[in-house]
CSV table of C-alpha atoms in Angstrom, one decimal:
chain,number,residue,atom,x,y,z
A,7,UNK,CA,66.4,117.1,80.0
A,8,UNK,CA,69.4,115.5,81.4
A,9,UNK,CA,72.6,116.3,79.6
A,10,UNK,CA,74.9,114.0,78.8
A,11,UNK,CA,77.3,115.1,81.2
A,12,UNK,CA,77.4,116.1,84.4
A,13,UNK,CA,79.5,116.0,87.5
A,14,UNK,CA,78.6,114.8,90.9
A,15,UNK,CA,79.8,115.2,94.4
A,16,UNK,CA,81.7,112.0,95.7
A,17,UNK,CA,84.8,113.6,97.9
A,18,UNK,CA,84.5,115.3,100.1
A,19,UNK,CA,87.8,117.4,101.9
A,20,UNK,CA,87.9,115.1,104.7
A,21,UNK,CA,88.0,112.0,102.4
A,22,UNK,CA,90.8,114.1,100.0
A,23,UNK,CA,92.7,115.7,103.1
A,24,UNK,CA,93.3,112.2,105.2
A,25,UNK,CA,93.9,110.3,101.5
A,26,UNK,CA,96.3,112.8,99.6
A,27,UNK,CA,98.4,113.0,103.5
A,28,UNK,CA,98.5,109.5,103.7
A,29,UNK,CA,100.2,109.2,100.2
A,30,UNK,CA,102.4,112.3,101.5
A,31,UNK,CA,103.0,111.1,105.1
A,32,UNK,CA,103.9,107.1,103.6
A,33,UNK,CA,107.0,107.8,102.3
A,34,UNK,CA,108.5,110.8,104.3
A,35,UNK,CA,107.6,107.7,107.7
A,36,UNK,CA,109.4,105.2,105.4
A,37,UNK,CA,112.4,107.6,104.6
A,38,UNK,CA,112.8,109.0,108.2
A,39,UNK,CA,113.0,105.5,109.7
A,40,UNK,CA,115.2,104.0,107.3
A,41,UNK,CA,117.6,107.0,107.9
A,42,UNK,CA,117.5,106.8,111.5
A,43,UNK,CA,115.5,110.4,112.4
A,44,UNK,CA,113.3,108.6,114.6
A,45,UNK,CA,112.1,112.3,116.1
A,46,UNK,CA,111.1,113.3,112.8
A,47,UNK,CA,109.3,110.0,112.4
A,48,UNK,CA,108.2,110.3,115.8
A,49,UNK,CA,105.8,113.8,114.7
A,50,UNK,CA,105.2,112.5,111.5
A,51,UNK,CA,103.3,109.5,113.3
A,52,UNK,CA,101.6,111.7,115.3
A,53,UNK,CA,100.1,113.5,111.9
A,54,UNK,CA,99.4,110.0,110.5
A,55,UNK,CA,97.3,108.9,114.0
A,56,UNK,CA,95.8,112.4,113.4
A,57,UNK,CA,94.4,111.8,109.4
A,58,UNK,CA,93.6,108.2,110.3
A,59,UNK,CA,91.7,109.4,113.2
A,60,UNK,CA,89.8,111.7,110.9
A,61,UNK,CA,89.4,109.4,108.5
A,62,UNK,CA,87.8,106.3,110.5
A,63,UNK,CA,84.7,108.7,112.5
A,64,UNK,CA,84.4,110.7,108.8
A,65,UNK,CA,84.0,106.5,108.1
A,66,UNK,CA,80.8,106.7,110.5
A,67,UNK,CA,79.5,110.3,110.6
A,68,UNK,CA,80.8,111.6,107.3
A,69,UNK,CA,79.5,112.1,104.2
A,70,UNK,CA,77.5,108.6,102.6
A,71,UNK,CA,80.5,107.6,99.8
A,72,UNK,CA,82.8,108.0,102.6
A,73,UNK,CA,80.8,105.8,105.1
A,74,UNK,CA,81.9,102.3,106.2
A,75,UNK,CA,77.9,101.1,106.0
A,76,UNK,CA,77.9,102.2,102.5
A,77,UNK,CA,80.9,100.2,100.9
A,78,UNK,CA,82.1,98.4,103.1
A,79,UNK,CA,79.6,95.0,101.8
A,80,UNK,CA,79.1,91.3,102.3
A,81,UNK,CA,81.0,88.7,100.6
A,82,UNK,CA,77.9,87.7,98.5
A,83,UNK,CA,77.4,91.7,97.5
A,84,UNK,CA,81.6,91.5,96.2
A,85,UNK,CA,81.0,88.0,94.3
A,86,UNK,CA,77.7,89.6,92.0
A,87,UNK,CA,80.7,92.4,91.9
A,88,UNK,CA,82.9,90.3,90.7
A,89,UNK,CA,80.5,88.4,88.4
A,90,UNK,CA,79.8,91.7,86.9
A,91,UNK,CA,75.6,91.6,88.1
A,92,UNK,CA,75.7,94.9,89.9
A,93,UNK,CA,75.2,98.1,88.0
A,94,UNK,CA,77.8,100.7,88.4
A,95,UNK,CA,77.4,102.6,91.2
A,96,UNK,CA,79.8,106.1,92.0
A,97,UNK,CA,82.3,105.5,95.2
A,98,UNK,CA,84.0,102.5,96.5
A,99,UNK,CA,82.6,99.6,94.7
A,100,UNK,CA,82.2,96.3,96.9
A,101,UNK,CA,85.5,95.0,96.1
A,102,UNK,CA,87.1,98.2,96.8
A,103,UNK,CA,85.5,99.1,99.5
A,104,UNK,CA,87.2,96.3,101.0
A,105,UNK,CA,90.9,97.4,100.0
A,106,UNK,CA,90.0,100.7,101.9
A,107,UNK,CA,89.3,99.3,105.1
A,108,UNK,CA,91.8,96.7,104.6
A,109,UNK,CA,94.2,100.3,104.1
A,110,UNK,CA,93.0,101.8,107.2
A,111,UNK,CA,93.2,98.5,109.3
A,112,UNK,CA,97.0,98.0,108.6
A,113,UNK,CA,97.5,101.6,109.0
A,114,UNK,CA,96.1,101.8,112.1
A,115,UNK,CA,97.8,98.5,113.1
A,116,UNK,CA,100.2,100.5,112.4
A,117,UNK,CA,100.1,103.4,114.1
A,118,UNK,CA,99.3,101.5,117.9
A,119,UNK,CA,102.5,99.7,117.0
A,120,UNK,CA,104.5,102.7,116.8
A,121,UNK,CA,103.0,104.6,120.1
A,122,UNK,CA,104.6,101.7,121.5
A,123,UNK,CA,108.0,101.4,119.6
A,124,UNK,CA,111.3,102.8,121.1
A,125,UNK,CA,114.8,104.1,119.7
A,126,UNK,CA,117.3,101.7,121.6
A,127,UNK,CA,118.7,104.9,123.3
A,128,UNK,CA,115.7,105.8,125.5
A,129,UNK,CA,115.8,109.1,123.5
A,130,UNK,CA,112.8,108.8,121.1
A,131,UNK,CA,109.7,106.6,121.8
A,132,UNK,CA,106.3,106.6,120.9
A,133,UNK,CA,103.9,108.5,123.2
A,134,UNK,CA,102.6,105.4,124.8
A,135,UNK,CA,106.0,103.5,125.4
A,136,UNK,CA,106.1,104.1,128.9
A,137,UNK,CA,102.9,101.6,129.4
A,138,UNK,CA,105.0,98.7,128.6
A,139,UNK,CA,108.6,97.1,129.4
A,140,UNK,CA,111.1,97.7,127.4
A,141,UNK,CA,111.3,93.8,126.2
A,142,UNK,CA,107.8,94.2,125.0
A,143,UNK,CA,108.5,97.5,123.7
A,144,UNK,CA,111.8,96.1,122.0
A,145,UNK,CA,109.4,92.9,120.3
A,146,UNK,CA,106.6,96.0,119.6
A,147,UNK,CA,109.7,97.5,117.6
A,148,UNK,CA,110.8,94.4,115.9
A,149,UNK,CA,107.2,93.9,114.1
A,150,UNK,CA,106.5,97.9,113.5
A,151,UNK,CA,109.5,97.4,111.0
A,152,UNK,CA,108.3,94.3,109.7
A,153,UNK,CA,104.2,95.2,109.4
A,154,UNK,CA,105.6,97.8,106.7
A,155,UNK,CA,105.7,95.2,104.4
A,156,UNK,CA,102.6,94.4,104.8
A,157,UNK,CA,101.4,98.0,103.9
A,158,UNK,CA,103.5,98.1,100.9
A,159,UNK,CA,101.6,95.2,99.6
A,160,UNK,CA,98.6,96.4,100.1
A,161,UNK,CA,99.5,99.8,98.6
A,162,UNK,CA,101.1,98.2,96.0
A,163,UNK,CA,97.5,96.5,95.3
A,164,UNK,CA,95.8,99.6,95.3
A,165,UNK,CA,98.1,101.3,92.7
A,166,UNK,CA,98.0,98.0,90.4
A,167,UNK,CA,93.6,98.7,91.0
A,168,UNK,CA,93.7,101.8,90.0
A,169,UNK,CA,96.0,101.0,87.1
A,170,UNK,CA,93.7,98.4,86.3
A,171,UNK,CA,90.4,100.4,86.5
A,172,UNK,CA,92.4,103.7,84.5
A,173,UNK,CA,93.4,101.4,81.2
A,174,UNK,CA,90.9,98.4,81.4
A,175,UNK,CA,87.8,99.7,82.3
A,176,UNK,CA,88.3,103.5,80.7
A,177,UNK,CA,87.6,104.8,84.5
A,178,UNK,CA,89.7,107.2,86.1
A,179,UNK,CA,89.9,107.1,89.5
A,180,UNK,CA,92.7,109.7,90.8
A,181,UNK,CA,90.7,112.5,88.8
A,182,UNK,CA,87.7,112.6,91.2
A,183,UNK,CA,90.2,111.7,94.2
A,184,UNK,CA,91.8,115.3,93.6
A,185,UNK,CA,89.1,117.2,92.2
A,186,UNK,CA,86.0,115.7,94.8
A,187,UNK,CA,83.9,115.8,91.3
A,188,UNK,CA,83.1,112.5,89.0
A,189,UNK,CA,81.8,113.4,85.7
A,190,UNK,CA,78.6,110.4,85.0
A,191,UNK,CA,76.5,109.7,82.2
A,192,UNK,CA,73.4,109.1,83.6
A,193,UNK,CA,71.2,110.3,85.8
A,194,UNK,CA,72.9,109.2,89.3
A,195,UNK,CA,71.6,111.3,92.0
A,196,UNK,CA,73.9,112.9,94.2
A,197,UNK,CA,75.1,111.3,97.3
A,198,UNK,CA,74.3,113.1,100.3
A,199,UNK,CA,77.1,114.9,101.4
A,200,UNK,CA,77.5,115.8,105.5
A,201,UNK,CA,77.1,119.5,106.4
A,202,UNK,CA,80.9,121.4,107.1
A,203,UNK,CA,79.8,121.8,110.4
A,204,UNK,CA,80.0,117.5,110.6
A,205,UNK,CA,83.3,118.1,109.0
A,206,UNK,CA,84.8,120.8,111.2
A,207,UNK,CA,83.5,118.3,114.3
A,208,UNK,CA,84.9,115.6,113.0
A,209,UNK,CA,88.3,117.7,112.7
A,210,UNK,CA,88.0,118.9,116.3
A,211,UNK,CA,87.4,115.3,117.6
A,212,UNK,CA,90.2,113.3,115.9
A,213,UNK,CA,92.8,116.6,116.6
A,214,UNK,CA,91.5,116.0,120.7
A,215,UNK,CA,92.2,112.5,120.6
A,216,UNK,CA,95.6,112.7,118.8
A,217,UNK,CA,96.7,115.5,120.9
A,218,UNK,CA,95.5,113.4,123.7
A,219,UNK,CA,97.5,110.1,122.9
A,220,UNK,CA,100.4,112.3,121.9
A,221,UNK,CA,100.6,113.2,125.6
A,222,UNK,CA,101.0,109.4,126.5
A,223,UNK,CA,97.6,109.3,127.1
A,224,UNK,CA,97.2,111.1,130.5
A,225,UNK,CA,94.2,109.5,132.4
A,226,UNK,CA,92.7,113.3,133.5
B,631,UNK,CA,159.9,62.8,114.6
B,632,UNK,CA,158.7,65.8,112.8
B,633,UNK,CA,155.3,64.8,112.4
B,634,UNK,CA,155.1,63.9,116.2
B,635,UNK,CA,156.0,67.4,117.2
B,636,UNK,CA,153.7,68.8,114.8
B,637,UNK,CA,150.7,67.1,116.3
B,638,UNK,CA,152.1,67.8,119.7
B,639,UNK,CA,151.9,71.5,118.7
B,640,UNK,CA,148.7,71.1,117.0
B,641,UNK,CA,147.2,69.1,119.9
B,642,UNK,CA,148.6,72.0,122.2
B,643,UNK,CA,146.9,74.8,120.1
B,644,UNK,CA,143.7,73.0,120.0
B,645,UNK,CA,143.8,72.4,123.9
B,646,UNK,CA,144.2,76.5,124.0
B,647,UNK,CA,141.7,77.2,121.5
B,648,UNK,CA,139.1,74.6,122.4
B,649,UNK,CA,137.7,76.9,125.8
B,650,UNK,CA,137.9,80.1,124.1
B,651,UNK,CA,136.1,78.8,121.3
B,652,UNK,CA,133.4,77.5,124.0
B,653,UNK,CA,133.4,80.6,125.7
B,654,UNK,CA,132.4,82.7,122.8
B,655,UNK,CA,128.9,82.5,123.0
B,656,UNK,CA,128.8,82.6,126.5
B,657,UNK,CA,130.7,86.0,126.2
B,658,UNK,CA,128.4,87.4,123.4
B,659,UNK,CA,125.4,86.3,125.4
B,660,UNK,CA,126.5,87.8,128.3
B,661,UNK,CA,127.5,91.1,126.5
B,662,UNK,CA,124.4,91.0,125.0
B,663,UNK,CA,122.6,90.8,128.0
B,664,UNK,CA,124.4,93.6,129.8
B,665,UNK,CA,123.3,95.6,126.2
B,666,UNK,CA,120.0,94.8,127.3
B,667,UNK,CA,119.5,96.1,130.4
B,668,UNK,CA,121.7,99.1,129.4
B,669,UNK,CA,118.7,99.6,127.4
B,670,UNK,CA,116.2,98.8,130.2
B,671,UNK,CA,118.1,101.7,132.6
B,672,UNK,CA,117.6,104.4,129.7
B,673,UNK,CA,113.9,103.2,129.0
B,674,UNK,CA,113.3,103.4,133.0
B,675,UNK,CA,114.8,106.8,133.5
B,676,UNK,CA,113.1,108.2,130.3
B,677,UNK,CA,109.9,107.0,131.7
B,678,UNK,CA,111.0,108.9,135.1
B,679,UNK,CA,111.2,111.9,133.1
B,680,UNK,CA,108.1,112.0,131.2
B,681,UNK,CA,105.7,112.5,134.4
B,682,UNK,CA,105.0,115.3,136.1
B,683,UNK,CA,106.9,114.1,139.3
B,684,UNK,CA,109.8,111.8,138.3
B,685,UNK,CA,111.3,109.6,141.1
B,686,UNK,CA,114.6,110.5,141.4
B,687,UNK,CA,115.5,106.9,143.0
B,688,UNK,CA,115.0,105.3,140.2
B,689,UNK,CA,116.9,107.5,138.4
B,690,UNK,CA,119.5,107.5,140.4
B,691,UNK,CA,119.6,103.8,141.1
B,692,UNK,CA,119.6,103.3,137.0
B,693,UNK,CA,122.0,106.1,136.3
B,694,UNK,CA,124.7,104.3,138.4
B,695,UNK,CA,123.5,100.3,136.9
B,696,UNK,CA,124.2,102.0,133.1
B,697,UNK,CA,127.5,103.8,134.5
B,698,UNK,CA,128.7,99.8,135.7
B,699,UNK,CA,127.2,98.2,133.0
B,700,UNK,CA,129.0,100.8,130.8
B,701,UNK,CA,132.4,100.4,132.5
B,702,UNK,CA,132.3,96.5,131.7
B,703,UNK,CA,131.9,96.7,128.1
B,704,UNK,CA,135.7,96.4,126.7
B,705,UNK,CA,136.1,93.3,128.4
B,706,UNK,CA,133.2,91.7,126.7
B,707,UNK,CA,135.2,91.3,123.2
B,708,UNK,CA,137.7,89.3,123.9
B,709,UNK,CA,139.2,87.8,120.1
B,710,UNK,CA,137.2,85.0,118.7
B,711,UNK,CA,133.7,87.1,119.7
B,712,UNK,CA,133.2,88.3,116.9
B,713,UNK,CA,131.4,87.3,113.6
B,714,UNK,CA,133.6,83.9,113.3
B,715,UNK,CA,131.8,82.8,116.6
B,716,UNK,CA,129.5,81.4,114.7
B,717,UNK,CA,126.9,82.3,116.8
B,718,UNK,CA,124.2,85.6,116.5
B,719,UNK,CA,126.1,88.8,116.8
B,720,UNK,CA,125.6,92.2,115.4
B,721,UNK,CA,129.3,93.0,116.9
B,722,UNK,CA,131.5,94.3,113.4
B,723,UNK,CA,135.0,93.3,112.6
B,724,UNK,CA,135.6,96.7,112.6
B,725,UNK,CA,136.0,96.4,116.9
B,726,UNK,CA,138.8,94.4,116.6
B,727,UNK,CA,140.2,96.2,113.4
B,728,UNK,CA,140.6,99.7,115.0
B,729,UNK,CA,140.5,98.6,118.7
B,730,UNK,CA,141.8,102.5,119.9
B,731,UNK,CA,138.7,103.8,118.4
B,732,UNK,CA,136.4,101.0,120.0
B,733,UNK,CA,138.1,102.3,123.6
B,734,UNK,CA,137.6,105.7,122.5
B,735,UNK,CA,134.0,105.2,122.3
B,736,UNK,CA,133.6,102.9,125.2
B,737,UNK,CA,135.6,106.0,127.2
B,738,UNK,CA,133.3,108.9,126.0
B,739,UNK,CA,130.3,106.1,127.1
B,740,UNK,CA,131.9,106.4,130.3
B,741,UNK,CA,132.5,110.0,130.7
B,742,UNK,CA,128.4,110.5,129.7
B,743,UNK,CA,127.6,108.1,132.2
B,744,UNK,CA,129.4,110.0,135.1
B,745,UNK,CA,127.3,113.0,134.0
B,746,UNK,CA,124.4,111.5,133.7
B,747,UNK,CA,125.1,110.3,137.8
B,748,UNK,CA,126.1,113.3,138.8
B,749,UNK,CA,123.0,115.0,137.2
B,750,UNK,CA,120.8,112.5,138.8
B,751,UNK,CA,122.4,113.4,142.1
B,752,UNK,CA,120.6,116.5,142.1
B,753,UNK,CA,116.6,116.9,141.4
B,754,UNK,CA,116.7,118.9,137.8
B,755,UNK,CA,115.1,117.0,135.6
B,756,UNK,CA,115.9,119.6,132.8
B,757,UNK,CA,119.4,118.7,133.6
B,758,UNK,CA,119.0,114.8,133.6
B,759,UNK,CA,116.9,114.8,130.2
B,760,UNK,CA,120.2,116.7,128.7
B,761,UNK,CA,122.6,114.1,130.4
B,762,UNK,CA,120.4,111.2,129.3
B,763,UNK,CA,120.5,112.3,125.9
B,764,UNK,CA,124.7,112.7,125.8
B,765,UNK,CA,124.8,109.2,126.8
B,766,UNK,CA,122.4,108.0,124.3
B,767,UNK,CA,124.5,110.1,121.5
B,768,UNK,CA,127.1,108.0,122.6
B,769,UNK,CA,125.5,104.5,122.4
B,770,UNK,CA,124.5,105.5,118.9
B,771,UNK,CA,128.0,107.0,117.9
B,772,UNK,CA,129.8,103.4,118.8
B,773,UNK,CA,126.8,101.6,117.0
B,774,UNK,CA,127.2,103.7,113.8
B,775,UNK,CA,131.0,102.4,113.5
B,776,UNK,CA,130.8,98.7,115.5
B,777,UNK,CA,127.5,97.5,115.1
B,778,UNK,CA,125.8,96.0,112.4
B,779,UNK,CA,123.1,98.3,110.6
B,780,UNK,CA,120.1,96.0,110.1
């Protein structure tokens, strides 16, 4: 007999970890800028390139609700979506699915802009300023302040979603986000979740890589 | 009779005013341009210092360009260079308003730049990194007061 309620799987720590320190890491990057502590910014960057890193292979050899083949869908998928044709399904939906990658895009548009920004004192500079000039760097500088926006407005999309989904559609979404666990009412099966081992791989990989870049990128 | 005079004057004052006015935003360019490659000197020798072996030419050779481009900065704001040029400048009112401060900070520019030339003279990069940032502190102590925070 299935009971009426149960509680699946759909979080796992790396989705919760990278998510939960982006909407840490977002406004202490905005703050630190705006106040001029570009060093602070500078290592708080370095932990953004780090969770984003994690984030995009956990998007390929993670767990399925936190793979890019899995909700990341076709435009013909999002319009049934839209039309309200496909049956509920636990994780990103098709529309959503699209805001995360469009989150992670700009983020990690993001991030390569700023390993290329500079303070105008040749004091602070992202790790990979010294492979371009400092007029490029100076322009590099110019749109990592403006592409903020651009995050803001897609953040500011994602809260209005969630607000959405919360009060229109009875379905909270920042519950499982924290917990890992949504609560169904049918018989969903379980996603299949990646082994720790994956996870602690995944961890080791994205930590190399930042700690790589974060050197400037050293070729050996 | 009076009016006559009083055109003569104003005719005479607009002779005197016409090539300042001109030469306004040549001067702001030009000041902006020697901002520039300030900024292209600290860039070059903080690239210098983040490899294993900097070149101490280059550091040298932009140590002494930021100490000359340093020394010519009070003479880029002359009056009528500031924000009633009419032209793009981030240069505050406040230069001309408190012009002992301005050369204070100009002065402490130069006396980083002199240590940042006589620590390039040697081959201690520990010593250049400290030097470099004493004349960056500087740049960014006249900017909090004279330059426009965008």
């Amino acid at each position: 007999m299935i009971p009426p309620y149960r509680a699946i799987h759909l979080w796992d720590w790396p989705v919760r970890l990278a998510h939960w320190g982006f909407v840490v890491l977002l406004p202490l990057l905005w703050w630190t800028a705006e106040e001029g502590d570009i060093e602070t910014h500078r290592r708080l960057g370095i932990a953004m390139l780090f969770l984003v890193l994690l984030r995009l292979t956990w998007g390929v050899v993670g767990s399925d609700p936190a793979r890019f083949a899995r909700f990341v869908k076709g435009p013909g998928v999002v319009l049934a979506y839209l039309r309200g044709q496909l049956p509920a399904v636990p994780g990103h939906n098709p529309l959503g699915g699209w805001s995360v990658a469009a989150l992670l895009a700009v983020l990690s548009v993001q991030l390569g802009l700023g390993l290329l920004s500079q303070d105008e004192y040749g004091l602070v500079a992202g790790p990979l300023n010294h492979l371009v000039s400092y007029e490029t760097a100076e322009m590099v500088t110019e749109w990592h302040e403006a592409f903020f926006n651009v995050i803001l407005a897609l953040v500011a999309l994602h809260l209005a979603a969630i607000a959405f989904y919360s009060v229109v559609r009875q379905d909270n979404l920042i519950g499982p986000m924290l917990t890992g666990q949504k609560e169904i009412e049918d018989d969903t099966a379980q996603p299949r979740m990646a082994k720790w081992q994956t996870a602690a791989l995944a961890l080791i990989a994205a930590a190399a890589l930042t700690a790589w870049i974060g050197m400037g990128a050293p070729p050996s | 009779m009076t009016t006559a005079r009083f055109a003569a004057i104003a005719l005479a004052a607009a002779m005197l005013a016409v090539p300042t006015i001109a030469a306004a935003p040549d001067t702001i360019k030009a000041r902006q341009d020697n901002f520039k490659a300030m900024g292209r000197s600290m860039k070059l020798i903080s690239d210098e210092l983040k490899k294993d072996a900097p070149a101490f030419a280059v550091i040298r050779r932009e140590a002494a360009a930021l100490e000359r481009a340093g020394k010519r900065i009070p003479g880029f704001f002359p009056r009528g260079t500031g924000p009633e040029a009419g032209v793009k400048t981030e240069a505050l009112r406040a230069i001309w308003q408190k012009p002992a401060e301005f050369r204070a900070a100009a002065t402490k520019l130069d006396g980083a730049t002199k240590g940042l030339r006589t620590a390039a003279a040697g081959t201690d990069a520990a010593k250049v990194r400290a030097a470099l940032g004493a004349t960056g502190g500087t740049c960014k102590g006249c900017h909090d007061q004279f330059r426009l925070d965008k």
